[in-house]
Coordinates of C-alpha atoms in Angstrom, one line a residue:
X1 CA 14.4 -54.2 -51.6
X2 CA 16.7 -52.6 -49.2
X3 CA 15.0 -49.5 -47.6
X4 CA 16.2 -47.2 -45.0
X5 CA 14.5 -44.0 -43.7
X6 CA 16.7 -41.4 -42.8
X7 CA 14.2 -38.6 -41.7
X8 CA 11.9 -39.9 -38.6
X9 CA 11.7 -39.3 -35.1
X10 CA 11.3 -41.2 -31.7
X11 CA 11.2 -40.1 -27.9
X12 CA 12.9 -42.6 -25.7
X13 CA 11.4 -43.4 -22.8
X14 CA 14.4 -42.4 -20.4
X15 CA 13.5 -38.9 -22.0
X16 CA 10.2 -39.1 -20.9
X17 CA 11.4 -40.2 -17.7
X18 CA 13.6 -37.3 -17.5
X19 CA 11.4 -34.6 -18.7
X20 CA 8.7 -35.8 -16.1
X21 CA 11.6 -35.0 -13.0
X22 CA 13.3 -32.1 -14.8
X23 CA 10.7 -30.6 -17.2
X24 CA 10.8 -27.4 -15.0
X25 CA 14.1 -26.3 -16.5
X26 CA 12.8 -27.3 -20.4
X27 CA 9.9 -25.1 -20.5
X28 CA 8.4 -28.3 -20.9
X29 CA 5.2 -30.5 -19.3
X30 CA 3.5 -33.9 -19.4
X31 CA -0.2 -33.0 -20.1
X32 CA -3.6 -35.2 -20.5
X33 CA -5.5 -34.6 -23.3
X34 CA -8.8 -37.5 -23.9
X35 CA -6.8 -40.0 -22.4
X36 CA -3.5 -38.9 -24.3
X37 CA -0.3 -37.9 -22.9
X38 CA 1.6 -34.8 -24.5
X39 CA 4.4 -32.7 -24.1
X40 CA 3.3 -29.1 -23.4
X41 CA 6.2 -27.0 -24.4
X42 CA 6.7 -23.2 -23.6
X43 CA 2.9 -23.6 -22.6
X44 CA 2.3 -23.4 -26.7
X45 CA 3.4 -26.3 -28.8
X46 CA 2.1 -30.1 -28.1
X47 CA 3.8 -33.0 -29.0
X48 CA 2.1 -36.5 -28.6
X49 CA 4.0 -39.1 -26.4
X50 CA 2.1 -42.3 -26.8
X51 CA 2.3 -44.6 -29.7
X52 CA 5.0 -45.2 -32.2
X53 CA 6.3 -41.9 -31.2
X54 CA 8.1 -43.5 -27.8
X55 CA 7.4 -47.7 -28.3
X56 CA 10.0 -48.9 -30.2
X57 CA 8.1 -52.3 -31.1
X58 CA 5.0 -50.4 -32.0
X59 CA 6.7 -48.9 -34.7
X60 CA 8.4 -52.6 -36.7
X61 CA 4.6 -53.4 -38.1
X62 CA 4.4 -49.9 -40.0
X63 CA 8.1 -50.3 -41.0
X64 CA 7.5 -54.1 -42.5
X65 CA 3.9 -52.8 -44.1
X66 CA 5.8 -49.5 -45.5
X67 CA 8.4 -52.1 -46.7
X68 CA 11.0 -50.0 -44.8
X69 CA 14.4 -52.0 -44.1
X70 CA 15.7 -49.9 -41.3
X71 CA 15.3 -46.1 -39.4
X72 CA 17.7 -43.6 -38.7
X73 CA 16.1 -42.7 -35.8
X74 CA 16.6 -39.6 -34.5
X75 CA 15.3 -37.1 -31.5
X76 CA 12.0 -34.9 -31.9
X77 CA 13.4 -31.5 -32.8
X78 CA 12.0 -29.9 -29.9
X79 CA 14.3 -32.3 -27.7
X80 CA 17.4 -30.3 -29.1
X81 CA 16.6 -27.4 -27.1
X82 CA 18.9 -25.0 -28.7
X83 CA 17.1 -22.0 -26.8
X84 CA 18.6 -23.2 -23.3
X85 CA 22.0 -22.7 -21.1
X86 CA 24.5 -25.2 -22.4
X87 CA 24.4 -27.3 -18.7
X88 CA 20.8 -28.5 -19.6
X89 CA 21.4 -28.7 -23.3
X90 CA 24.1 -31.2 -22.4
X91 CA 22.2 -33.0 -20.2
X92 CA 19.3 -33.5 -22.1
X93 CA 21.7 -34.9 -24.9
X94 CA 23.3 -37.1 -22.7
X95 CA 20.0 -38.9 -21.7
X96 CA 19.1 -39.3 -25.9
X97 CA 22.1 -40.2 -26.6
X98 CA 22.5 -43.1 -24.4
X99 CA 18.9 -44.3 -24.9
X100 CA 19.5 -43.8 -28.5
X101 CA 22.9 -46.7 -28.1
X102 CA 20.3 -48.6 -25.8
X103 CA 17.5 -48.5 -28.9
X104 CA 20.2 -49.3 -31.3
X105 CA 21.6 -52.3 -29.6
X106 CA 18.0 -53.8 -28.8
X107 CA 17.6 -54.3 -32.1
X108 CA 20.2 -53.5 -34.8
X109 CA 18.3 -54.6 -37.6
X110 CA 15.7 -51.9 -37.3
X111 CA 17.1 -49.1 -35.7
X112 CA 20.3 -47.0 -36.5
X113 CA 19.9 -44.1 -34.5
X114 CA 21.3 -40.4 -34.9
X115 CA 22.7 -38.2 -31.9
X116 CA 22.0 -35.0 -30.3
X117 CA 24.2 -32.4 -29.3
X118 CA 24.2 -28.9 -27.0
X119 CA 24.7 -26.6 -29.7
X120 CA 24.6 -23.6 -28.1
X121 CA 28.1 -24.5 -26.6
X122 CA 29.9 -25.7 -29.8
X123 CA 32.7 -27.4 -27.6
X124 CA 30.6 -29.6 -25.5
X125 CA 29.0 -30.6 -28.7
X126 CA 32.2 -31.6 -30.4
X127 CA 32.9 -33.4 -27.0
X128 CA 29.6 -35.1 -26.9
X129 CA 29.8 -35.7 -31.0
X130 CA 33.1 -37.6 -29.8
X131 CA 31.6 -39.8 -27.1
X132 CA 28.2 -40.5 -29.4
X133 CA 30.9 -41.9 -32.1
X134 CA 32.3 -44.4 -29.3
X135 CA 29.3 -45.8 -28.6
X136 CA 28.2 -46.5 -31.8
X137 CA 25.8 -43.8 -32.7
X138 CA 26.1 -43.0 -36.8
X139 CA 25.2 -39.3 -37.3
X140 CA 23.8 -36.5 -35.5
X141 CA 20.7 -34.2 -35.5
X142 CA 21.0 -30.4 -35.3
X143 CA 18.7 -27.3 -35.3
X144 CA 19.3 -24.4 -38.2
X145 CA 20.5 -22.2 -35.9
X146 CA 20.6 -21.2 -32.4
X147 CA 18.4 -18.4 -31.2
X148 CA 20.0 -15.7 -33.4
X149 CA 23.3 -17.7 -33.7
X150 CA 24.1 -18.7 -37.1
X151 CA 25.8 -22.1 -38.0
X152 CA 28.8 -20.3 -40.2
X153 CA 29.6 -18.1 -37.0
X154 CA 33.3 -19.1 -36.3
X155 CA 32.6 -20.5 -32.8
X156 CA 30.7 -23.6 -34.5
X157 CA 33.9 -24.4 -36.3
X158 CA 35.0 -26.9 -33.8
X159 CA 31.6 -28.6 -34.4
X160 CA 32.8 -28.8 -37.7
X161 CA 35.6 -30.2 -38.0
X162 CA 34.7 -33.0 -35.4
X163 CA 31.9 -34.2 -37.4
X164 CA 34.0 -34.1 -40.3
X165 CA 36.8 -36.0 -38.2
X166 CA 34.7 -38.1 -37.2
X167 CA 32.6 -39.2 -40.6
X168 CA 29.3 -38.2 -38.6
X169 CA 26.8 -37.2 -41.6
X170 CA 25.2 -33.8 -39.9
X171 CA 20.7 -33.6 -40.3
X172 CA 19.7 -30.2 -40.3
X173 CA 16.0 -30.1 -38.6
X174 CA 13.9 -27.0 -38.3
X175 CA 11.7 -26.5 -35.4
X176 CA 9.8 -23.4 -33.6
X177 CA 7.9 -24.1 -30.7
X178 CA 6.2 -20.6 -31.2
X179 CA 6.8 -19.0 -34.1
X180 CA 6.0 -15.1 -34.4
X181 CA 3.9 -12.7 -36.7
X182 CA 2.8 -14.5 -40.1
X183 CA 4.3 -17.6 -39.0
X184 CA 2.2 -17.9 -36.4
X185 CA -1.0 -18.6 -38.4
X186 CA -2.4 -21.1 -40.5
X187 CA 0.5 -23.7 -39.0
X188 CA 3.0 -21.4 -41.8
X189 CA 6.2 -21.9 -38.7
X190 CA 6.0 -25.2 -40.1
X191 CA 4.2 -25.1 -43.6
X192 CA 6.9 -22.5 -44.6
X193 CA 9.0 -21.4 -41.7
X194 CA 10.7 -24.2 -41.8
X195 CA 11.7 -24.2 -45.1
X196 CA 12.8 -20.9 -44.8
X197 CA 15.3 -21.6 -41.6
X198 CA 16.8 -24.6 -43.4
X199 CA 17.1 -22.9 -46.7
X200 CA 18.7 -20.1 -44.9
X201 CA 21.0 -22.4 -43.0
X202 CA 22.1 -23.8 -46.0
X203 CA 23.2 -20.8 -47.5
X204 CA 25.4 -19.7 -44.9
X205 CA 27.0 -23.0 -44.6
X206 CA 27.9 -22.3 -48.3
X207 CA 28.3 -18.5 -48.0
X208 CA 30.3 -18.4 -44.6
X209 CA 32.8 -21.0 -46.4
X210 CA 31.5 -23.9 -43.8
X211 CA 31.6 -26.8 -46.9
X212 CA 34.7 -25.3 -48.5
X213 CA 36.8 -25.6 -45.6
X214 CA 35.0 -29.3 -44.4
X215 CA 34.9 -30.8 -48.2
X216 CA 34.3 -34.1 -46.8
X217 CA 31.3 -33.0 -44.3
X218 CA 27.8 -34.4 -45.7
X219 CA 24.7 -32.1 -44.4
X220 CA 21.2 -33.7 -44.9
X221 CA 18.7 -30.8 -45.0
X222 CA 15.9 -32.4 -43.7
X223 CA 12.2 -31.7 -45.9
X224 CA 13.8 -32.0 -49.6
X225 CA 16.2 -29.3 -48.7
X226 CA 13.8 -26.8 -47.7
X227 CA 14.3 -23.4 -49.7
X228 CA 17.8 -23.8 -50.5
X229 CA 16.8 -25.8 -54.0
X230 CA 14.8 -22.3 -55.1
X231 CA 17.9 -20.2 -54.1
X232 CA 21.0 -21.9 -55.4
X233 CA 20.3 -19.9 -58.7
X234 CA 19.9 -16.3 -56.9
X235 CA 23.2 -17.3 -54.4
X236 CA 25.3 -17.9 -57.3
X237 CA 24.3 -15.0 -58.8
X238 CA 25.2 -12.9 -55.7
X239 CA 28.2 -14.7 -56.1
X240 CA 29.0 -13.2 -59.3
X241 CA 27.8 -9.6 -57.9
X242 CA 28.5 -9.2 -54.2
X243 CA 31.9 -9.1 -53.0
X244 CA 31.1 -10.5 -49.9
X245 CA 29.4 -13.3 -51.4
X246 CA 32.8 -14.3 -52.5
X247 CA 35.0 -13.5 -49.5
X248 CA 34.8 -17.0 -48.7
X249 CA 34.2 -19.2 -51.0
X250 CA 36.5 -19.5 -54.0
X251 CA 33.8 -20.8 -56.2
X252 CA 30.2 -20.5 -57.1
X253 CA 27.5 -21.4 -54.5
X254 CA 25.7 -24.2 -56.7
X255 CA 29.0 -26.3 -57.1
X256 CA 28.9 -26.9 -53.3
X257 CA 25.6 -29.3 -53.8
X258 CA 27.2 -32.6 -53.5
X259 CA 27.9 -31.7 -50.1
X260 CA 24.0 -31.6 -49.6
X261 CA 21.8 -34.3 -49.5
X262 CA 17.7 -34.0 -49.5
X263 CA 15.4 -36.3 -48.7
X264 CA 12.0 -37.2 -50.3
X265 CA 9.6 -35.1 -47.9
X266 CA 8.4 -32.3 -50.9
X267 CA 4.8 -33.1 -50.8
X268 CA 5.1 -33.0 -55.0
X269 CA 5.5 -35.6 -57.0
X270 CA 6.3 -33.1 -59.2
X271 CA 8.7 -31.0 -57.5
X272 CA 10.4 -33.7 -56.4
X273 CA 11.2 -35.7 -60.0
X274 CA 12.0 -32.0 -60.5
X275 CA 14.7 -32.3 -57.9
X276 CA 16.0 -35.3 -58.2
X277 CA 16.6 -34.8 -62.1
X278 CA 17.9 -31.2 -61.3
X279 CA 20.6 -32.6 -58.2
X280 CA 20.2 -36.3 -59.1
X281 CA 19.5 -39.5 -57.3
X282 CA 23.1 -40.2 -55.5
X283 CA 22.0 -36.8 -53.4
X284 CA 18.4 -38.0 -52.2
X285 CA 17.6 -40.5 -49.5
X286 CA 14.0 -41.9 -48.0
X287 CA 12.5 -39.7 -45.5
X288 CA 8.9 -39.5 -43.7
X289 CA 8.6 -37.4 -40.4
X290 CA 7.2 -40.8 -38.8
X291 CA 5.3 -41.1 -37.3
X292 CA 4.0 -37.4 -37.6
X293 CA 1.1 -36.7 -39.4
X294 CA 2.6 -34.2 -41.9
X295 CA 5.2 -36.6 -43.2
X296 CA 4.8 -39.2 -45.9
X297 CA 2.5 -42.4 -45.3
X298 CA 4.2 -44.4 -48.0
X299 CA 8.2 -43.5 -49.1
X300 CA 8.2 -46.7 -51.2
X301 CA 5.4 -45.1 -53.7
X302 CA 6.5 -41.5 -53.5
X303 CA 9.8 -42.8 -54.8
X304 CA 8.5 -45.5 -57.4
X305 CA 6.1 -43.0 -58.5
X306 CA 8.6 -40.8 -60.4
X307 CA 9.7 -43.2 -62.7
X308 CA 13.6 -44.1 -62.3
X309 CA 15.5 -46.2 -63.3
X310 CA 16.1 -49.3 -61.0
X311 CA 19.5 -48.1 -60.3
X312 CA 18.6 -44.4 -59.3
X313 CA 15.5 -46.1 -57.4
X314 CA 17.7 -47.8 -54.7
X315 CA 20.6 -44.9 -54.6
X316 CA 17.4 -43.1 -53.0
X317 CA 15.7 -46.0 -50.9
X318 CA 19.1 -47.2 -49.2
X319 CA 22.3 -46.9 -51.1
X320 CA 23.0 -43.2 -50.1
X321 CA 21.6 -44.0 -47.1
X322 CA 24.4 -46.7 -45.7
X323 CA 26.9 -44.8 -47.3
X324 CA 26.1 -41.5 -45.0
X325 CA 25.9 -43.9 -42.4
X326 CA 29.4 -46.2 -42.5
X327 CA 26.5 -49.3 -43.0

């Protein structure tokens, strides 16, 4: 069985490094907690350091158990940084990125890992996109937005078209170090704030005419799509309704799915046979927020669980998976 996780998340130890010298400019800390190490970030949000997290080899045991063939390995959101000056943002990619190519060549069989990029400078992340492409890297991770900044905002376009260009499949991953109001209690930035950001994301990407222009871009939207599943009915009917809704897009919302891919993280058995009959199994590949507690402790069941036929079964544990990823 051929299994490949597409939705998990490491911290490279040259990040670590790097954080520990330069954390000053991140907002960000190495704390001590019972003997733990953390990150500390904007004096708010922890993040654990030791364990799987950051030990590559700590993490092949759990794989083999889990019956996972290989990770897509990529950044933990909070290492994206979209909130900073672009000079940072780049160099804090730069480090991932090359320990990424330095993970990924260690030990190929395990670990395909995803880039980062400065965002909030959309030409120093298509330069960056380029170089992570050279060395090998097979996809990138991006935030939903940045700060206010919207990802169908015309000054992303070059973003666009190099990851198109360039066949790098584009993860969308939420993440709010302190989220505000409502979202600040009961862990909801998470629970449903994320959700919301990607869902929203999504929408603009098909709104602002981001897929229409990039038809051969693939966008994996991270936590079985977020909202966006519960809205392509409403956006397609403020398609038919809105004139703006149409001013760029020449078609209705819900035919620009295929461009989408979700993976398994819903948390429902239910919702997600729901999903996966509803968009079907070419769009859906393994995910589990490893090795963070609120992902999934066992992919292989989840997805075995819903019944499938064989075929659809290993379009979602790895077929879709190496095709996103030129394997």
């Amino acid at each position: 069985m051929d299994v490949i996780d597409m939705h998990n998340h490491f911290i490279a130890p040259e990040i670590i490094d790097f954080l520990a010298r330069e954390g000053e400019h991140f907002a960000t800390k190495i704390v001590e907690r019972d003997g733990r190490r953390f990150f500390l970030i904007q004096e708010k949000a922890m993040r654990p350091i030791d364990g799987p997290i950051s030990d590559a080899q700590a993490r092949i045991a759990d794989m083999d158990r889990e019956s996972i063939t290989a990770q897509a390995v990529s950044c933990v959101p909070f290492l994206m940084y979209p909130d900073l000056d672009a000079a940072p943002g780049l160099a804090i990619a730069q480090v991932n990125n090359d320990a990424m190519v330095a993970l990924g060549a260690s030990d190929p069989a395990h670990f395909v890992p995803l880039a980062s990029v400065p965002m909030q400078d959309p030409a120093a992340a298509a330069r960056e996109l380029e170089r992570a492409a050279k060395l090998g890297l097979r996809g990138v991770e991006i935030p939903p937005k940045v700060v206010e900044r919207q990802l169908d905002e015309p000054d992303f376009e070059i973003f666009w078209e190099a990851a198109e260009a360039l066949r790098m499949v584009v993860c969308v991953h939420p993440f709010e170090a302190a989220p505000a109001g409502a979202l600040s209690r009961y862990f909801l930035g998470n629970l449903v704030g994320n959700l919301y950001d990607t869902g929203l994301a999504a929408a603009l990407l098909i709104y602002g005419g981001v897929l229409e222009h990039h038809p051969n871009l693939r966008v994996v939207l991270y936590h079985a799509g977020g909202a966006l599943p519960a809205l392509v009915g409403r956006l397609d009917m403020g398609y038919r309704l809105v004139p703006e809704c149409r001013s760029a897009i020449p078609r209705p919302p819900s035919s620009y799915a295929n461009q989408f891919y979700f993976d398994i993280i819903a948390h429902s058995r239910g919702m997600l046979g729901h999903l996966v009959k509803t968009y079907g199994a070419d769009r859906f590949v393994v995910g589990t927020d490893y090795p963070l507690p609120a992902g999934l402790a066992h992919p292989v069941e989840e997805v075995k669980a819903l019944g499938l036929a064989t075929g659809d079964e290993q379009k979602i544990f790895g077929t879709n998976a190496r095709q996103l990823l030129r394997l």
